Tab-separated table of C-alpha atoms in Angstrom:
chain	number	residue	atom	x	y	z
T	470	MET	CA	0.077	-0.169	0.188
T	471	SER	CA	1.321	3.551	-0.730
T	472	VAL	CA	0.971	5.955	2.041
T	473	PRO	CA	2.167	9.700	2.428
T	474	PHE	CA	5.235	11.100	2.143
T	475	ASP	CA	5.869	12.352	5.601
T	476	LYS	CA	8.859	11.893	8.417
T	477	SER	CA	7.373	8.578	9.454
T	478	THR	CA	8.395	7.038	6.103
T	479	SER	CA	11.223	8.613	5.423
T	480	MET	CA	14.651	6.711	5.570
T	481	PRO	CA	16.839	7.099	9.017
T	482	PRO	CA	19.230	10.094	8.938
T	483	SER	CA	21.686	7.726	9.778
T	484	LEU	CA	21.010	5.325	6.678
T	485	ALA	CA	19.267	7.703	4.261
T	486	GLY	CA	23.026	9.179	3.028
T	487	ALA	CA	24.354	5.492	2.897
T	488	LYS	CA	25.826	5.236	-1.092
T	489	GLY	CA	24.685	2.210	-2.948
T	490	SER	CA	28.187	0.693	-3.225
T	491	ASP	CA	27.830	0.611	0.689
T	492	LEU	CA	24.601	-1.457	0.720
T	493	PRO	CA	25.133	-4.996	1.899
T	494	PRO	CA	23.376	-7.969	0.313
T	495	LEU	CA	19.730	-8.678	1.012
T	496	VAL	CA	19.710	-11.618	3.646
T	497	THR	CA	16.322	-12.923	4.565
T	498	ASP	CA	14.521	-16.307	4.438
T	499	LYS	CA	11.632	-14.388	2.471
T	500	PRO	CA	11.647	-13.430	-1.280
T	501	PRO	CA	12.175	-10.011	-2.271
T	502	ARG	CA	9.303	-7.600	-2.845
T	503	VAL	CA	10.151	-6.097	-6.515
T	504	LEU	CA	8.872	-2.894	-7.064
T	505	ILE	CA	8.687	-2.553	-11.595
T	506	ALA	CA	8.520	0.942	-13.071
T	507	GLY	CA	6.653	0.628	-16.271
T	508	GLY	CA	4.283	-1.332	-17.986
T	509	GLY	CA	5.472	-1.600	-21.551
T	510	LEU	CA	7.047	-5.048	-22.516
T	511	GLY	CA	9.885	-5.032	-20.537
T	512	GLY	CA	8.188	-4.506	-17.629
T	513	LEU	CA	5.174	-6.816	-18.379
T	514	PHE	CA	7.414	-9.326	-19.009
T	515	LEU	CA	9.468	-9.189	-16.273
T	516	GLY	CA	5.993	-9.422	-14.248
T	517	ILE	CA	5.117	-12.814	-16.094
T	518	LEU	CA	8.589	-14.049	-15.028
T	519	LEU	CA	8.249	-13.201	-11.103
T	520	GLU	CA	4.655	-14.442	-10.909
T	521	LYS	CA	5.857	-17.942	-12.602
T	522	ALA	CA	8.838	-18.049	-9.920
T	523	GLY	CA	6.651	-16.823	-7.005
T	524	ILE	CA	8.445	-13.594	-6.113
T	525	PRO	CA	6.079	-10.878	-4.784
T	526	TYR	CA	6.003	-8.021	-7.334
T	527	GLU	CA	3.844	-4.754	-8.315
T	528	ILE	CA	4.019	-2.764	-11.245
T	529	TYR	CA	3.541	1.467	-11.369
T	530	GLU	CA	2.805	2.768	-14.636
T	531	ARG	CA	2.936	6.258	-14.877
T	532	SER	CA	0.354	6.672	-17.585
T	533	ALA	CA	-3.409	6.975	-16.270
T	534	GLU	CA	-4.452	4.458	-19.131
T	535	ILE	CA	-2.527	1.524	-20.775
T	536	LYS	CA	-2.933	2.273	-24.318
T	537	PRO	CA	-0.837	-0.146	-26.600
T	538	LEU	CA	0.647	1.598	-29.854
T	539	GLY	CA	3.294	0.940	-32.589
T	540	ALA	CA	3.113	-1.400	-35.516
T	541	ILE	CA	5.228	-4.608	-36.615
T	542	MET	CA	7.336	-6.328	-34.095
T	543	CYS	CA	9.439	-9.287	-34.749
T	544	LEU	CA	10.663	-12.035	-32.364
T	545	SER	CA	13.807	-14.056	-32.915
T	546	PRO	CA	14.362	-17.690	-31.906
T	547	ASN	CA	16.538	-16.860	-29.016
T	548	ILE	CA	13.668	-15.333	-26.762
T	549	LEU	CA	11.372	-17.805	-28.115
T	550	ALA	CA	12.561	-20.201	-26.315
T	551	ALA	CA	11.657	-18.362	-23.241
T	552	ILE	CA	8.017	-17.446	-24.134
T	553	GLU	CA	7.228	-21.323	-24.815
T	554	GLN	CA	8.694	-21.689	-21.189
T	555	LEU	CA	6.177	-19.160	-19.635
T	556	GLY	CA	3.339	-21.062	-21.628
T	557	LEU	CA	2.812	-17.812	-24.077
T	558	TYR	CA	3.871	-19.673	-27.609
T	559	GLU	CA	0.610	-20.809	-28.773
T	560	GLU	CA	-1.098	-17.548	-27.913
T	561	LEU	CA	1.924	-15.794	-29.614
T	562	LEU	CA	1.334	-17.851	-32.725
T	563	ALA	CA	-2.322	-17.367	-32.869
T	564	ILE	CA	-1.727	-13.229	-33.296
T	565	SER	CA	1.960	-13.749	-35.579
T	566	LYS	CA	2.925	-14.967	-39.159
T	567	PRO	CA	6.054	-16.674	-39.585
T	568	MET	CA	8.716	-15.029	-41.805
T	569	ARG	CA	9.780	-17.818	-44.092
T	570	GLY	CA	10.394	-16.452	-47.476
T	571	GLY	CA	12.603	-13.648	-48.779
T	572	ARG	CA	12.005	-10.112	-47.998
T	573	ALA	CA	11.486	-7.880	-51.105
T	574	ILE	CA	13.618	-4.753	-51.305
T	575	LEU	CA	12.227	-2.351	-53.993
T	576	THR	CA	13.207	1.300	-55.299
T	577	ASP	CA	10.234	3.949	-54.730
T	578	LYS	CA	9.186	3.026	-58.277
T	579	LEU	CA	9.132	-0.485	-57.440
T	580	LYS	CA	12.049	-1.707	-59.138
T	581	PRO	CA	13.675	-4.966	-57.764
T	582	ILE	CA	16.590	-4.576	-55.802
T	583	ALA	CA	17.395	-7.270	-53.726
T	584	ASP	CA	15.694	-10.135	-51.925
T	585	ILE	CA	17.186	-10.603	-48.508
T	586	THR	CA	17.293	-14.661	-47.690
T	587	PRO	CA	15.797	-15.439	-44.336
T	588	ILE	CA	17.415	-17.560	-41.297
T	589	ASP	CA	17.432	-21.390	-41.619
T	590	ASN	CA	14.787	-22.140	-39.290
T	591	ASP	CA	15.681	-25.952	-39.172
T	592	ILE	CA	19.123	-24.566	-37.010
T	593	PHE	CA	16.978	-22.732	-34.286
T	594	GLY	CA	14.146	-24.587	-33.834
T	595	TYR	CA	11.851	-21.473	-34.346
T	596	GLU	CA	10.717	-19.276	-37.034
T	597	ARG	CA	10.686	-15.797	-36.679
T	598	LEU	CA	7.459	-14.228	-35.766
T	599	LEU	CA	5.944	-10.696	-36.910
T	600	PHE	CA	3.452	-9.756	-35.520
T	601	PRO	CA	1.328	-6.503	-34.199
T	602	ARG	CA	3.288	-4.716	-31.524
T	603	PRO	CA	-0.104	-3.615	-29.477
T	604	GLU	CA	-1.357	-7.314	-29.502
T	605	PHE	CA	1.434	-8.690	-27.784
T	606	HIS	CA	1.656	-5.925	-25.124
T	607	ASN	CA	-1.857	-6.832	-24.575
T	608	LEU	CA	-1.026	-10.677	-24.438
T	609	LEU	CA	1.179	-9.908	-21.632
T	610	PHE	CA	-0.670	-7.266	-19.760
T	611	SER	CA	-3.480	-10.239	-19.502
T	612	LYS	CA	-1.306	-12.202	-17.857
T	613	ILE	CA	-0.695	-10.164	-14.829
T	614	PRO	CA	-3.410	-10.109	-12.074
T	615	LYS	CA	-4.934	-6.559	-12.053
T	616	GLU	CA	-4.534	-5.738	-8.607
T	617	LYS	CA	-0.614	-5.896	-9.403
T	618	ILE	CA	-0.817	-3.161	-12.005
T	619	HIS	CA	-1.267	0.531	-11.065
T	620	LEU	CA	-1.815	3.037	-13.218
T	621	SER	CA	-0.942	6.893	-12.587
T	622	LYS	CA	2.021	6.190	-10.859
T	623	LYS	CA	4.886	8.264	-12.134
T	624	VAL	CA	8.087	7.969	-10.223
T	625	LEU	CA	9.639	11.298	-8.711
T	626	SER	CA	12.741	9.943	-6.918
T	627	PHE	CA	13.868	7.198	-4.612
T	628	GLN	CA	15.908	6.126	-1.561
T	629	GLN	CA	17.989	2.997	-1.082
T	630	ASN	CA	19.798	1.783	1.966
T	631	HIS	CA	20.356	-1.926	3.453
T	632	GLU	CA	16.892	-1.944	4.823
T	633	GLY	CA	15.389	-1.751	1.104
T	634	VAL	CA	14.217	0.561	-1.488
T	635	MET	CA	11.610	3.685	-1.044
T	636	VAL	CA	9.869	5.001	-3.987
T	637	ARG	CA	8.235	8.529	-3.994
T	638	PHE	CA	5.633	9.027	-6.668
T	639	SER	CA	4.140	12.239	-8.220
T	640	ASP	CA	0.819	11.571	-6.328
T	641	ASN	CA	3.020	12.138	-3.237
T	642	THR	CA	2.531	8.422	-2.029
T	643	THR	CA	5.425	6.498	-1.001
T	644	LEU	CA	6.056	2.859	-1.657
T	645	HIS	CA	8.637	0.209	0.184
T	646	GLY	CA	10.027	-2.710	-1.629
T	647	ASP	CA	13.508	-4.720	-1.886
T	648	ILE	CA	14.177	-3.951	-5.029
T	649	LEU	CA	13.541	-1.305	-7.746
T	650	VAL	CA	13.024	-1.931	-11.264
T	651	GLY	CA	13.079	0.807	-14.068
T	652	ALA	CA	11.327	-0.564	-16.952
T	653	ASP	CA	9.920	2.758	-17.497
T	654	GLY	CA	11.299	3.693	-20.968
T	655	ALA	CA	14.157	5.739	-23.117
T	656	HIS	CA	13.899	8.662	-20.636
T	657	SER	CA	13.205	6.576	-17.482
T	658	ALA	CA	12.500	8.438	-14.603
T	659	VAL	CA	14.133	5.856	-12.067
T	660	ARG	CA	17.513	6.293	-14.463
T	661	GLN	CA	17.246	10.083	-14.118
T	662	HIS	CA	17.109	9.752	-10.526
T	663	LEU	CA	19.697	7.108	-9.943
T	664	TYR	CA	22.265	9.164	-12.033
T	665	LYS	CA	21.597	12.273	-10.684
T	666	THR	CA	22.511	10.642	-7.201
T	667	LEU	CA	25.567	8.694	-8.695
T	668	THR	CA	26.817	12.369	-10.227
T	669	LYS	CA	26.564	13.684	-6.874
T	670	GLU	CA	28.511	10.892	-5.207
T	671	GLY	CA	31.177	11.244	-8.250
T	672	LEU	CA	30.310	7.556	-9.247
T	673	LEU	CA	28.925	8.169	-12.580
T	674	PRO	CA	30.760	8.119	-15.833
T	675	LYS	CA	31.239	10.822	-17.772
T	676	SER	CA	29.881	8.630	-20.836
T	677	ASP	CA	26.777	8.298	-19.057
T	678	ASN	CA	25.661	11.938	-19.507
T	679	LEU	CA	25.927	11.930	-22.966
T	680	GLU	CA	22.678	12.917	-24.785
T	681	MET	CA	21.263	10.190	-26.884
T	682	LYS	CA	21.455	10.394	-30.699
T	683	LYS	CA	18.280	10.834	-32.975
T	684	GLY	CA	18.807	10.452	-36.404
T	685	PHE	CA	15.791	8.825	-37.710
T	686	ILE	CA	11.827	9.228	-37.104
T	687	SER	CA	9.593	6.358	-37.578
T	688	LEU	CA	5.744	6.508	-38.196
T	689	VAL	CA	3.843	3.204	-38.069
T	690	GLY	CA	0.570	2.429	-37.901
T	691	THR	CA	-1.617	-1.322	-38.691
T	692	THR	CA	-4.939	-1.239	-41.186
T	693	ASN	CA	-7.834	-2.373	-40.551
T	694	ALA	CA	-9.363	-5.801	-42.004
T	695	LEU	CA	-8.526	-5.578	-45.566
T	696	ASP	CA	-10.232	-6.849	-48.667
T	697	PRO	CA	-8.578	-9.920	-50.060
T	698	GLU	CA	-9.376	-9.468	-53.118
T	699	LYS	CA	-7.750	-6.018	-53.554
T	700	TYR	CA	-4.717	-7.112	-51.094
T	701	PRO	CA	-4.224	-11.133	-51.715
T	702	ASP	CA	-1.279	-11.042	-49.876
T	703	VAL	CA	-3.192	-10.777	-46.579
T	704	LEU	CA	-4.334	-14.345	-46.995
T	705	LYS	CA	-1.091	-16.178	-47.305
T	706	GLU	CA	0.311	-18.198	-44.320
T	707	ASP	CA	3.722	-16.501	-44.027
T	708	CYS	CA	4.297	-13.139	-43.597
T	709	GLN	CA	5.003	-10.723	-46.640
T	710	SER	CA	7.523	-8.034	-46.304
T	711	TYR	CA	8.391	-5.524	-48.689
T	712	GLY	CA	10.987	-2.671	-48.462
T	713	ILE	CA	10.873	0.485	-50.349
T	714	ILE	CA	14.176	2.583	-50.178
T	715	GLY	CA	13.420	6.165	-51.497
T	716	ASP	CA	15.755	7.708	-54.146
T	717	GLY	CA	18.454	10.519	-53.323
T	718	SER	CA	16.207	13.185	-53.432
T	719	THR	CA	13.925	11.970	-50.567
T	720	PRO	CA	15.246	10.869	-46.782
T	721	TYR	CA	12.411	8.604	-46.468
T	722	THR	CA	12.254	4.822	-46.662
T	723	TRP	CA	8.979	2.396	-46.345
T	724	VAL	CA	8.009	-0.979	-45.054
T	725	THR	CA	4.694	-3.362	-45.024
T	726	PHE	CA	4.092	-6.448	-43.674
T	727	THR	CA	1.373	-8.693	-43.599
T	728	VAL	CA	-0.218	-9.818	-40.110
T	729	PRO	CA	-3.317	-12.365	-39.060
T	730	GLY	CA	-6.598	-10.963	-39.521
T	731	ASN	CA	-5.954	-9.933	-43.304
T	732	ARG	CA	-4.293	-6.490	-42.090
T	733	ILE	CA	-0.709	-4.954	-43.091
T	734	CYS	CA	1.562	-3.181	-40.919
T	735	TRP	CA	3.301	-0.428	-42.436
T	736	ASN	CA	6.340	1.543	-41.275
T	737	VAL	CA	8.037	5.072	-42.763
T	738	VAL	CA	11.374	6.499	-41.535
T	739	VAL	CA	12.560	9.530	-42.217
T	740	GLN	CA	16.039	10.912	-41.751
T	741	LEU	CA	16.164	14.147	-39.443
T	742	GLY	CA	18.725	16.691	-40.331
T	743	ILE	CA	16.635	19.178	-42.368
T	744	THR	CA	14.522	22.001	-42.048
T	745	GLU	CA	11.571	21.033	-43.145
T	746	ILE	CA	11.415	17.477	-41.481
T	747	ALA	CA	13.194	18.593	-37.672
T	748	ASP	CA	10.194	20.938	-36.378
T	749	ASP	CA	7.732	20.708	-33.797
T	750	GLN	CA	5.675	17.632	-35.230
T	751	PHE	CA	8.756	15.432	-34.696
T	752	ARG	CA	9.509	16.150	-30.995
T	753	THR	CA	8.155	13.411	-29.078
T	754	SER	CA	9.682	10.454	-28.026
T	755	ASP	CA	7.115	8.587	-26.885
T	756	TRP	CA	4.837	5.794	-28.550
T	757	VAL	CA	2.063	8.811	-28.813
T	758	PRO	CA	0.300	9.856	-31.420
T	759	GLN	CA	1.247	13.483	-31.999
T	760	GLN	CA	-0.091	15.720	-35.029
T	761	ASN	CA	0.680	13.015	-37.294
T	762	GLN	CA	-2.015	13.475	-39.779
T	763	LYS	CA	0.343	16.308	-40.856
T	764	MET	CA	3.459	13.543	-41.988
T	765	MET	CA	0.661	11.388	-43.641
T	766	ASP	CA	-0.515	13.772	-46.010
T	767	SER	CA	2.642	14.816	-47.204
T	768	ILE	CA	3.814	11.100	-48.122
T	769	ARG	CA	0.550	10.024	-49.325
T	770	HIS	CA	1.862	9.604	-53.180
T	771	PHE	CA	4.848	7.403	-52.202
T	772	MET	CA	4.119	3.992	-53.985
T	773	THR	CA	3.970	0.307	-52.712
T	774	PRO	CA	3.392	-3.200	-54.160
T	775	TYR	CA	-0.357	-2.335	-52.808
T	776	GLY	CA	-0.787	0.829	-54.371
T	777	THR	CA	0.106	3.992	-52.518
T	778	LEU	CA	0.895	4.790	-48.955
T	779	GLY	CA	-2.302	6.780	-48.860
T	780	ASP	CA	-4.310	3.598	-49.946
T	781	LEU	CA	-2.935	2.093	-46.349
T	782	PHE	CA	-3.372	5.067	-44.503
T	783	ASP	CA	-6.952	5.139	-45.730
T	784	GLU	CA	-7.395	1.736	-44.030
T	785	THR	CA	-5.536	2.927	-40.880
T	786	ASP	CA	-7.541	4.256	-37.912
T	787	ILE	CA	-5.773	7.570	-36.823
T	788	GLU	CA	-5.745	7.089	-33.311
T	789	ARG	CA	-3.819	3.773	-34.099
T	790	VAL	CA	-0.955	5.861	-35.750
T	791	SER	CA	2.530	6.293	-33.587
T	792	LYS	CA	5.424	8.144	-34.236
T	793	VAL	CA	8.787	7.871	-32.561
T	794	PHE	CA	12.372	8.816	-32.752
T	795	PHE	CA	14.785	6.260	-33.262
T	796	GLU	CA	17.131	6.866	-30.622
T	797	ASP	CA	20.332	5.439	-30.036
T	798	MET	CA	22.440	5.245	-26.384
T	799	LEU	CA	23.731	2.439	-24.733
T	800	PHE	CA	24.174	3.290	-20.897
T	801	GLU	CA	27.496	2.036	-19.292
T	802	THR	CA	25.506	2.273	-15.829
T	803	TRP	CA	22.656	-0.154	-15.416
T	804	ASN	CA	22.550	-0.801	-11.861
T	805	HIS	CA	23.264	0.531	-8.360
T	806	GLY	CA	22.381	-0.782	-4.824
T	807	ARG	CA	19.066	-2.662	-5.017
T	808	THR	CA	18.411	-0.476	-8.022
T	809	VAL	CA	18.538	-1.949	-11.997
T	810	LEU	CA	17.571	-0.816	-15.347
T	811	ILE	CA	15.936	-2.752	-17.833
T	812	GLY	CA	14.952	-2.420	-21.779
T	813	ASP	CA	15.149	0.847	-23.205
T	814	GLY	CA	15.875	2.186	-19.697
T	815	ILE	CA	19.367	0.933	-20.060
T	816	TYR	CA	19.396	0.326	-23.885
T	817	ILE	CA	17.924	2.635	-26.850
T	818	PHE	CA	19.332	1.319	-29.851
T	819	PHE	CA	16.227	1.466	-32.843
T	820	SER	CA	18.431	0.122	-35.448
T	821	TYR	CA	18.297	1.787	-38.754
T	822	LEU	CA	18.335	-0.620	-42.370
T	823	PRO	CA	16.037	0.831	-44.983
T	824	PHE	CA	14.668	-3.093	-45.504
T	825	CYS	CA	14.187	-3.904	-41.811
T	826	ALA	CA	13.585	-0.395	-39.999
T	827	HIS	CA	12.251	-0.603	-36.298
T	828	LEU	CA	11.965	-4.618	-35.575
T	829	HIS	CA	13.382	-5.793	-32.480
T	830	CYS	CA	14.470	-8.943	-32.951
T	831	ILE	CA	16.630	-9.629	-29.522
T	832	GLY	CA	14.800	-9.522	-26.599
T	833	PHE	CA	12.491	-6.696	-25.355
T	834	HIS	CA	12.487	-2.839	-26.018
T	835	ASP	CA	9.499	-0.348	-24.947
């Protein structure tokens, strides 16, 4: 239970100033209570792991409502074994299409450039699976007991010592636990407060204070169910993928992927650095719709094997369109004392490839 932040809940003065490196290991017969900041993919997956292991935990999400956004996502064989061990594999298959054939790379005039050969599935025992990111988020969310997810709980600060961790939220409540996990995204509040503390103690490497690189922005969406007569690819069992590379006069590339439900996930990537591109409509770093229509209107004429991008946009609900920076940063400090960072909180890398933009194929990124 959260309690008001007052003197009775503060750390003892003799312990509040203890450095994380001075904290002794947790020694108890009881499993540690884990506080997870962030209800994205990383936080939810960790919650499922802890649920399976019988370790007490709670998830605290800063948003007032869970709104899964994004478009295509891919999981490779290296994580699918864990998915199966947790009993999620069959449900994942139901929302996925395997990547079996080659991936066609085209010019913006739809002339073939190359065909990327997929990995040999017989070697790994699993097929690469592609699916809409919101549906995977909903799958993970459904496995967490509702009483263990708390909304409108934004982390402001925390203190840690040999007795545990005390977290203070923006609603002026506090909470005690044994371990704090920052799974709260690229602009993690847990990481920011941890780094601020470590900087004061002279323990944070200079590299961890560098700004994240922002070279690209991605606009993503998933269509509603399409007419198979107009879009016959949607009936094929495996995922049909096309990557289109703009000519030298445009900073855009775009990709399409078929997913279950007779739908197509689309993804448009734009390189930043030109004045007309780097304006206010792109100044966002979260999976939140924001002035997306302006960008969509400007690129409706781009060609795909299914007609124009505008044809796909017209089949996509605007509230299901997201825009996000491609940010690049690998932080050196990912844990200290009783606090640990996971997912985008510590490793932000939205790889940019013209034919495969924004596929997170190794582990989970929020």
